[in-house]
Coordinates of C-alpha atoms in Angstrom, one line a residue:
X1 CA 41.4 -104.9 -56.2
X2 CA 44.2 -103.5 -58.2
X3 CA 44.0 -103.9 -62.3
X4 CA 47.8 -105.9 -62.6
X5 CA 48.8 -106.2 -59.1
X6 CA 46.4 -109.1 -58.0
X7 CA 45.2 -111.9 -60.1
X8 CA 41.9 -111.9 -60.7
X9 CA 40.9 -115.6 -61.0
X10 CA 42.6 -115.6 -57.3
X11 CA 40.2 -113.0 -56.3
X12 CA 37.0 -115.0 -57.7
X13 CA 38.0 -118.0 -56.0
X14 CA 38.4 -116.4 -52.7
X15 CA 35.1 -114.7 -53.1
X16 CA 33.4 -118.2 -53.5
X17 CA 35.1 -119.7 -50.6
X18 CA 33.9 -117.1 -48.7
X19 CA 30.2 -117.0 -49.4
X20 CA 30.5 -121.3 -49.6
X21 CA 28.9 -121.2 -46.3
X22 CA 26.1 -118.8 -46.9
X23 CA 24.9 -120.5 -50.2
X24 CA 22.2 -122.7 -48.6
X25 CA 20.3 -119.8 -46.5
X26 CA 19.2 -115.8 -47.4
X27 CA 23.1 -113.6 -46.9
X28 CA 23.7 -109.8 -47.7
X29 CA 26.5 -108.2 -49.4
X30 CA 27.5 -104.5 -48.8
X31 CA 29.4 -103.0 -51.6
X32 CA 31.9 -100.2 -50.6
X33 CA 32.6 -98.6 -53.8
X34 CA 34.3 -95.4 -51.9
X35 CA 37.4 -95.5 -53.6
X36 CA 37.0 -96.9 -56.2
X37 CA 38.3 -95.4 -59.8
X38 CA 40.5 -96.5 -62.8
X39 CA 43.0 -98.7 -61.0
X40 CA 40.3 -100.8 -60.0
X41 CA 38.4 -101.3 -63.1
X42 CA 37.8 -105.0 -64.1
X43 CA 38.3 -105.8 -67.3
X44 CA 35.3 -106.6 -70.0
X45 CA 36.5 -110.5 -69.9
X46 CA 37.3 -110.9 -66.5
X47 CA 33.6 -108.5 -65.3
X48 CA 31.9 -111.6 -67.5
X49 CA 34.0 -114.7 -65.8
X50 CA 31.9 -113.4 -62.7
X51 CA 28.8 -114.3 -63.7
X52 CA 29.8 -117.7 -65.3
X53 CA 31.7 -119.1 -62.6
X54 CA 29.0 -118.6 -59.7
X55 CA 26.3 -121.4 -59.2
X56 CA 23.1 -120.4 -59.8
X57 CA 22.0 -121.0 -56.4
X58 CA 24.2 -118.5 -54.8
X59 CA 22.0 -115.7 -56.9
X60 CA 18.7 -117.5 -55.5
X61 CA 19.8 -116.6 -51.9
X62 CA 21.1 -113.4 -52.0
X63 CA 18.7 -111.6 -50.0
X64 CA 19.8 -107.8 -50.9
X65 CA 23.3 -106.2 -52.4
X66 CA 23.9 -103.1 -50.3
X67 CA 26.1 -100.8 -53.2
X68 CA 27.6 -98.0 -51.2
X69 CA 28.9 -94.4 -52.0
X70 CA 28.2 -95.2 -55.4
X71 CA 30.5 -92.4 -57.6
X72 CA 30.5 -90.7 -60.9
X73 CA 33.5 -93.1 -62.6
X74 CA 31.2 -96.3 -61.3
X75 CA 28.3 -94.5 -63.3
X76 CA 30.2 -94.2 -66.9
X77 CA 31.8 -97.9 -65.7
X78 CA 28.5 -99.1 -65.9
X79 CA 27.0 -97.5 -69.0
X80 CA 30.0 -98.8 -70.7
X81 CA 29.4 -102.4 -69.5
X82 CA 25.4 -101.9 -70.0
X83 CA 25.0 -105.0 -72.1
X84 CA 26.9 -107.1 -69.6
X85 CA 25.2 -105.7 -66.5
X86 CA 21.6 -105.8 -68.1
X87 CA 20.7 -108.5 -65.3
X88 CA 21.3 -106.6 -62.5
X89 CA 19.5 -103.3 -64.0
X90 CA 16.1 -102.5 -61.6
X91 CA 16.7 -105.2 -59.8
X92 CA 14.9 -104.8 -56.3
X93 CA 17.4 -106.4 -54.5
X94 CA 19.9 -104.0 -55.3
X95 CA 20.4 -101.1 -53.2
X96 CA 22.5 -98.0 -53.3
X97 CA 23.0 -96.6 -49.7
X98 CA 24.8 -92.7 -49.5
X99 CA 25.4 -92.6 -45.9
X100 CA 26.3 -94.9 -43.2
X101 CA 23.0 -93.7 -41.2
X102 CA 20.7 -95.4 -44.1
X103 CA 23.3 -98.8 -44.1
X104 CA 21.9 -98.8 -40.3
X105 CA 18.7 -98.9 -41.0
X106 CA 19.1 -102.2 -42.7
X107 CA 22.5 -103.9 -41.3
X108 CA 23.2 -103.0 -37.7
X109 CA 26.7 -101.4 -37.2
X110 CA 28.7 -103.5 -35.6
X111 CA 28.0 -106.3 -38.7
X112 CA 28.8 -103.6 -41.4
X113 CA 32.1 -104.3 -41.7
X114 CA 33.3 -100.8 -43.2
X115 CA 36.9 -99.8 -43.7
X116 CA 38.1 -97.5 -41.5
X117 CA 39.0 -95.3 -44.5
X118 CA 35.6 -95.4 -45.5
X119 CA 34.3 -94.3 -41.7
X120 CA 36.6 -91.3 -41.7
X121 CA 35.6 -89.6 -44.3
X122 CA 32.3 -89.2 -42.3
X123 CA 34.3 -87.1 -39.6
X124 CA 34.5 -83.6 -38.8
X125 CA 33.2 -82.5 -41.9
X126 CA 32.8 -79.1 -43.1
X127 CA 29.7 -78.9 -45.5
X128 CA 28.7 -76.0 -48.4
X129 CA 25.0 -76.5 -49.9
X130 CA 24.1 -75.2 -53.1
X131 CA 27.5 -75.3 -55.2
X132 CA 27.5 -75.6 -58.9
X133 CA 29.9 -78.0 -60.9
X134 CA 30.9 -76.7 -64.1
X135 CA 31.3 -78.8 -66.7
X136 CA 29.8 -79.3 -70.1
X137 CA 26.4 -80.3 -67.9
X138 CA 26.6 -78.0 -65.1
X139 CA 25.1 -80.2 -61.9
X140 CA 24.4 -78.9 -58.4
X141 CA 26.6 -80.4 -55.5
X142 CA 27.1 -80.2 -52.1
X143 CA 31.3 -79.7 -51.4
X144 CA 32.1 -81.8 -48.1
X145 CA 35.5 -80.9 -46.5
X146 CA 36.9 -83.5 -44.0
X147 CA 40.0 -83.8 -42.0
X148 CA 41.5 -85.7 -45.0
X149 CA 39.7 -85.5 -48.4
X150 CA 37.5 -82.8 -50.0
X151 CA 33.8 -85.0 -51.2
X152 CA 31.6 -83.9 -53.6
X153 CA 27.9 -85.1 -53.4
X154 CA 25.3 -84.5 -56.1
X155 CA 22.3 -82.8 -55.3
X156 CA 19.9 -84.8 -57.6
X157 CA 19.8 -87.6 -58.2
X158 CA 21.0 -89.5 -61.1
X159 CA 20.2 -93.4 -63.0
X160 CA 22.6 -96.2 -62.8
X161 CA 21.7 -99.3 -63.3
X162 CA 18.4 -98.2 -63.8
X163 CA 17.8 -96.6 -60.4
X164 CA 17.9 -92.9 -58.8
X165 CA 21.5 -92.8 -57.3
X166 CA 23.6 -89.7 -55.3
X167 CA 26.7 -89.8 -56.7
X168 CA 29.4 -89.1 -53.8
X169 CA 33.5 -88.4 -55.7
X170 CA 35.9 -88.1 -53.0
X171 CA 39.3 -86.9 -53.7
X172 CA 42.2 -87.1 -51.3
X173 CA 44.0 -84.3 -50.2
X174 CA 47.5 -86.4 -51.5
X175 CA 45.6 -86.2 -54.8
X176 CA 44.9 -82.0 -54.9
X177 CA 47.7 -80.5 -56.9
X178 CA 46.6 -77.1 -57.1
X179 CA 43.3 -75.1 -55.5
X180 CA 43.2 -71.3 -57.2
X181 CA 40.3 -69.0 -56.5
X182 CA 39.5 -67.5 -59.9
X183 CA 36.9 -64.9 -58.2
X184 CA 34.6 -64.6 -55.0
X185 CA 32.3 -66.9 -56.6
X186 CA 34.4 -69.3 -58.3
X187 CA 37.5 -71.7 -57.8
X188 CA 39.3 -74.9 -59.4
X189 CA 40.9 -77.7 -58.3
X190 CA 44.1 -79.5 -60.0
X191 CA 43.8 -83.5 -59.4
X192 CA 46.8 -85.8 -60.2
X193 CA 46.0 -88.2 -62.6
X194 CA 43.1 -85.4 -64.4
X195 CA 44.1 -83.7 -67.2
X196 CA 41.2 -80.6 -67.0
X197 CA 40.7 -79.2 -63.6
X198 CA 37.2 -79.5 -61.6
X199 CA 35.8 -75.8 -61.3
X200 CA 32.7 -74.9 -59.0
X201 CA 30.7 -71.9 -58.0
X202 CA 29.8 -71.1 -54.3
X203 CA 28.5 -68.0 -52.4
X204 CA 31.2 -69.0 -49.9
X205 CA 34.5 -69.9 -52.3
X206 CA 36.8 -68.1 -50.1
X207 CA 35.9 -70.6 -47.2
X208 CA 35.8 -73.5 -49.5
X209 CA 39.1 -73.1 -50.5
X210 CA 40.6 -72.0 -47.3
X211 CA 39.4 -75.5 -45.9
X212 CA 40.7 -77.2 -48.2
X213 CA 44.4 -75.3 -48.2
X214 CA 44.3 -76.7 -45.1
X215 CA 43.4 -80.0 -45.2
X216 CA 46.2 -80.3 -47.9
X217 CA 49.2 -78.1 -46.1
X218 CA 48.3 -81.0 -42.9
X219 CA 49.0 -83.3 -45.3
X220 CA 52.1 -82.2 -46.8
X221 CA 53.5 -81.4 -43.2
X222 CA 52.8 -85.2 -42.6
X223 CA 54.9 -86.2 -45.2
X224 CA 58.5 -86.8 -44.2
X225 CA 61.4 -84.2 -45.7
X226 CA 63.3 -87.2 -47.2
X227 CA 63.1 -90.9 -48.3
X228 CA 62.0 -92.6 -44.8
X229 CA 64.9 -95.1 -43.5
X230 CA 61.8 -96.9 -42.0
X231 CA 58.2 -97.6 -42.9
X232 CA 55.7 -96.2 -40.9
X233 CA 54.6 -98.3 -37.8
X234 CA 50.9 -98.6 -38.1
X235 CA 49.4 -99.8 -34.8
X236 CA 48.8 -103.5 -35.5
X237 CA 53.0 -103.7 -36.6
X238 CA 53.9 -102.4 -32.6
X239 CA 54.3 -105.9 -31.5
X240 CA 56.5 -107.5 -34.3
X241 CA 58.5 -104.2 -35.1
X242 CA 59.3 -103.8 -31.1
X243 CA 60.3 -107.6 -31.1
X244 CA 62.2 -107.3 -33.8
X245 CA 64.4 -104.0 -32.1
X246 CA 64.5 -105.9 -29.2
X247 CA 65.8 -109.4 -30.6
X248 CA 68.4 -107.6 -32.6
X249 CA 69.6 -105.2 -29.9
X250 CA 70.6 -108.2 -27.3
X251 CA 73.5 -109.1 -30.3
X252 CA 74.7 -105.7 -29.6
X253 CA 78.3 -105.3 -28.5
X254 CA 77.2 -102.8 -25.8
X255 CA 76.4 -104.2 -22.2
X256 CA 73.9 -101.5 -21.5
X257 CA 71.8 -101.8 -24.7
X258 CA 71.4 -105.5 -24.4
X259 CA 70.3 -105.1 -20.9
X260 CA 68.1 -102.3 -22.1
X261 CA 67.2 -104.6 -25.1
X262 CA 66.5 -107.3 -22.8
X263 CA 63.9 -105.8 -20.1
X264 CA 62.4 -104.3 -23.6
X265 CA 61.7 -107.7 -24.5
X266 CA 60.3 -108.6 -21.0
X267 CA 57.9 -105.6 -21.1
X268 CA 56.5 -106.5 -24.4
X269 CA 56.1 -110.1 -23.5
X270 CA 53.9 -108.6 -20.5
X271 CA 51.9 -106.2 -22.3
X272 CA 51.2 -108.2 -25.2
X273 CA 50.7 -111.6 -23.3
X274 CA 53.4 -113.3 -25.5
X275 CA 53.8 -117.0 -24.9
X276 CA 57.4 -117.0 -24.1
X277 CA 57.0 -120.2 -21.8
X278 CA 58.5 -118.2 -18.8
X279 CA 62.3 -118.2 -20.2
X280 CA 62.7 -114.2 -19.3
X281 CA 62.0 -112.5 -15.9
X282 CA 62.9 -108.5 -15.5
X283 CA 65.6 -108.2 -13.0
X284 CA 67.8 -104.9 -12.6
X285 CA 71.7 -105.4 -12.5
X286 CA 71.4 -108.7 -14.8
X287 CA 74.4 -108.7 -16.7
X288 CA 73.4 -110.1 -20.5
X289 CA 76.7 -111.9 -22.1
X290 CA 77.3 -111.2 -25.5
X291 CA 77.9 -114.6 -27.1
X292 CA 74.1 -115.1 -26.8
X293 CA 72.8 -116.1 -29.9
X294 CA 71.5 -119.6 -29.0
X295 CA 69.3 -117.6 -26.7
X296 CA 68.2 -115.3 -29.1
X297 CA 67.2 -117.7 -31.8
X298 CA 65.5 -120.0 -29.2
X299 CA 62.8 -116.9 -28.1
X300 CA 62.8 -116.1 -31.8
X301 CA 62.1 -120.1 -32.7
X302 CA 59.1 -120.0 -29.6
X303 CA 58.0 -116.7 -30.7
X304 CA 57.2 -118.2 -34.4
X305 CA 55.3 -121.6 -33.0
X306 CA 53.4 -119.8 -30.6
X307 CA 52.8 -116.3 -31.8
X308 CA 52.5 -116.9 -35.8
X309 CA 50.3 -113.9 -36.2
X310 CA 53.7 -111.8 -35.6
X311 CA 55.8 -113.6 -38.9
X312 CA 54.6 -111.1 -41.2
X313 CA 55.9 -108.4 -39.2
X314 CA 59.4 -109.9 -38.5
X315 CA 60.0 -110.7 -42.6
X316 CA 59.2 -107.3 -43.2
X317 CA 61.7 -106.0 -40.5
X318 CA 64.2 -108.5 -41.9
X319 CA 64.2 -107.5 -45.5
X320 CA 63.6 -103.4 -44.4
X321 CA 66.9 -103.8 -42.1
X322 CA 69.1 -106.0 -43.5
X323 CA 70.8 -103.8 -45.8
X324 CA 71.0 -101.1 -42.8
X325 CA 72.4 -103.8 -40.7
X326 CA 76.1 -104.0 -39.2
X327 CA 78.1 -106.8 -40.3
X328 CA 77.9 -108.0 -36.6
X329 CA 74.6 -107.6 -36.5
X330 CA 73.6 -109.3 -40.3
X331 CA 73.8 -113.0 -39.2
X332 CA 70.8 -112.2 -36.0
X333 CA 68.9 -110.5 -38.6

């Protein structure tokens, strides 16, 4: 949820449609409040609509609210919403969970449903006990460096909502502007979007830091050295995007990139078991005219009633390419 980019009534009447079905018997809810922060805040109102709009019954059922990676912004969030929230303070049916070993021991894995973003941060981590956060109350921490965000995990516990909570804040190695070492036993860290910058004591800063130089120069060597002419294919767009190439390419004015264009098509069709109704068979030498656009919309129309799952995809490739298109090539996109 994003405060201002998606309407918030939507959101509470997708959330009832969702749990309609569960209403009438015990369900659980797991909570993943791993990123959340400012942008995600819910205003006072619309944090009140909540508990108006659901039926009373859907409360009687819910077995147990599993709350996980609960973190130091949710804490204040709450404190400042105490008066609204009094319901759900001590309740015995709400549970915070800190690591995905204790969510197993009451939802089994596969039913968990984490984000894969969430998972990650679990991986190949790089732990420091007994670190000190200075601030105006100092608080002990452990420092976790992973492969793509630096976490920081009290070491006592702390009340919210009324029970003992380890508060985990993650922050992303996009999000580290700076990471200076003041001294052996101390260093900072710069975050965008945070004016004063976190500082912590450790026996091993020098390591600390290291880790965390270069977790952020892997990053930065990710990024691309200009504005992208294409959005990054993430695996689930392979199908749609390689369609799309191939579709496109078979208007080309070249003989040899449609042909190469059209036995593209015929090995995704292949490897992604696309319902083509047998129109295209691989053949070398096949000679692919140019004045073929009756064929290409005609894959393109069977393509959309059989394989709708792929639309997204192609009206993203359409409105990324058509302003990078040729003229010949604008009326096929």
């Amino acid at each position: 949820f994003k405060t201002g980019q998606i309407n918030g009534d939507l959101l509470i009447y997708h959330v009832l449609l969702t749990l309609k079905p569960y209403y009438a018997k015990p369900y659980e809810i797991v909570v993943d409040l791993t990123h959340v922060g400012p942008s995600n805040r819910f205003k006072t109102d619309f944090l009140s609509k909540w508990f108006v709009v659901f039926p009373g019954f859907a409360y009687e059922n819910v077995a147990a609210v599993y709350v996980y990676n609960c973190n130091t912004w949710v804490r204040e969030y709450t404190k400042y919403h105490e008066r609204l929230l009094t319901a759900l303070k001590g309740s015995k049916r709400l549970q915070f969970i800190d690591s995905p070993a204790k969510l197993a021991e009451h939802i089994e894995p596969d039913q968990q449903k984490l984000p894969a973003a969430t998972l990650t941060l679990e991986e190949d981590l790089k732990v420091f006990h007994n670190a000190l956060k200075l601030a105006h109350k100092d608080t002990k921490v452990s420092i976790k460096v992973g492969s793509t965000a630096v976490q920081v995990t009290s070491a006592e516990r702390t009340r919210v909502l009324g029970q003992p909570v380890f508060l985990n804040d993650v922050y992303y190695a996009s999000e580290i502007e700076e990471i200076c070492l003041v001294d052996e036993s101390q260093f900072t860290l710069t975050m965008a979007n945070q004016g004063t910058p976190l500082t912590f004591m450790h026996q091993e800063c020098d390591a600390i830091v290291q880790s965390i130089i270069h977790i952020r120069t892997r990053w930065e060597l990710s990024q691309p050295d200009s504005i992208p002419q294409h959005t990054k294919i993430r695996p689930k767009d392979v199908p749609g995007t390689l369609l799309n190439i191939a579709l496109l390419n078979l208007g080309s004015s070249d003989p040899s990139l449609r042909s190469a264009a059209y036995n593209l098509l015929c090995a995704l069709t292949c490897t992604f078991n696309l319902k083509i109704e047998g129109q295209l068979l691989e053949t070398s030498g096949l000679c692919i005219p140019a004045n073929n656009t009756l064929f290409i919309v005609s894959i393109s129309k069977t393509l959309a009633a059989n394989e709708p799952h792929l639309t997204l995809e192609f009206l993203e490739e359409c409105i990324s390419g058509f302003s990078k298109s040729s003229k010949s090539a604008t009326h096929l996109t």
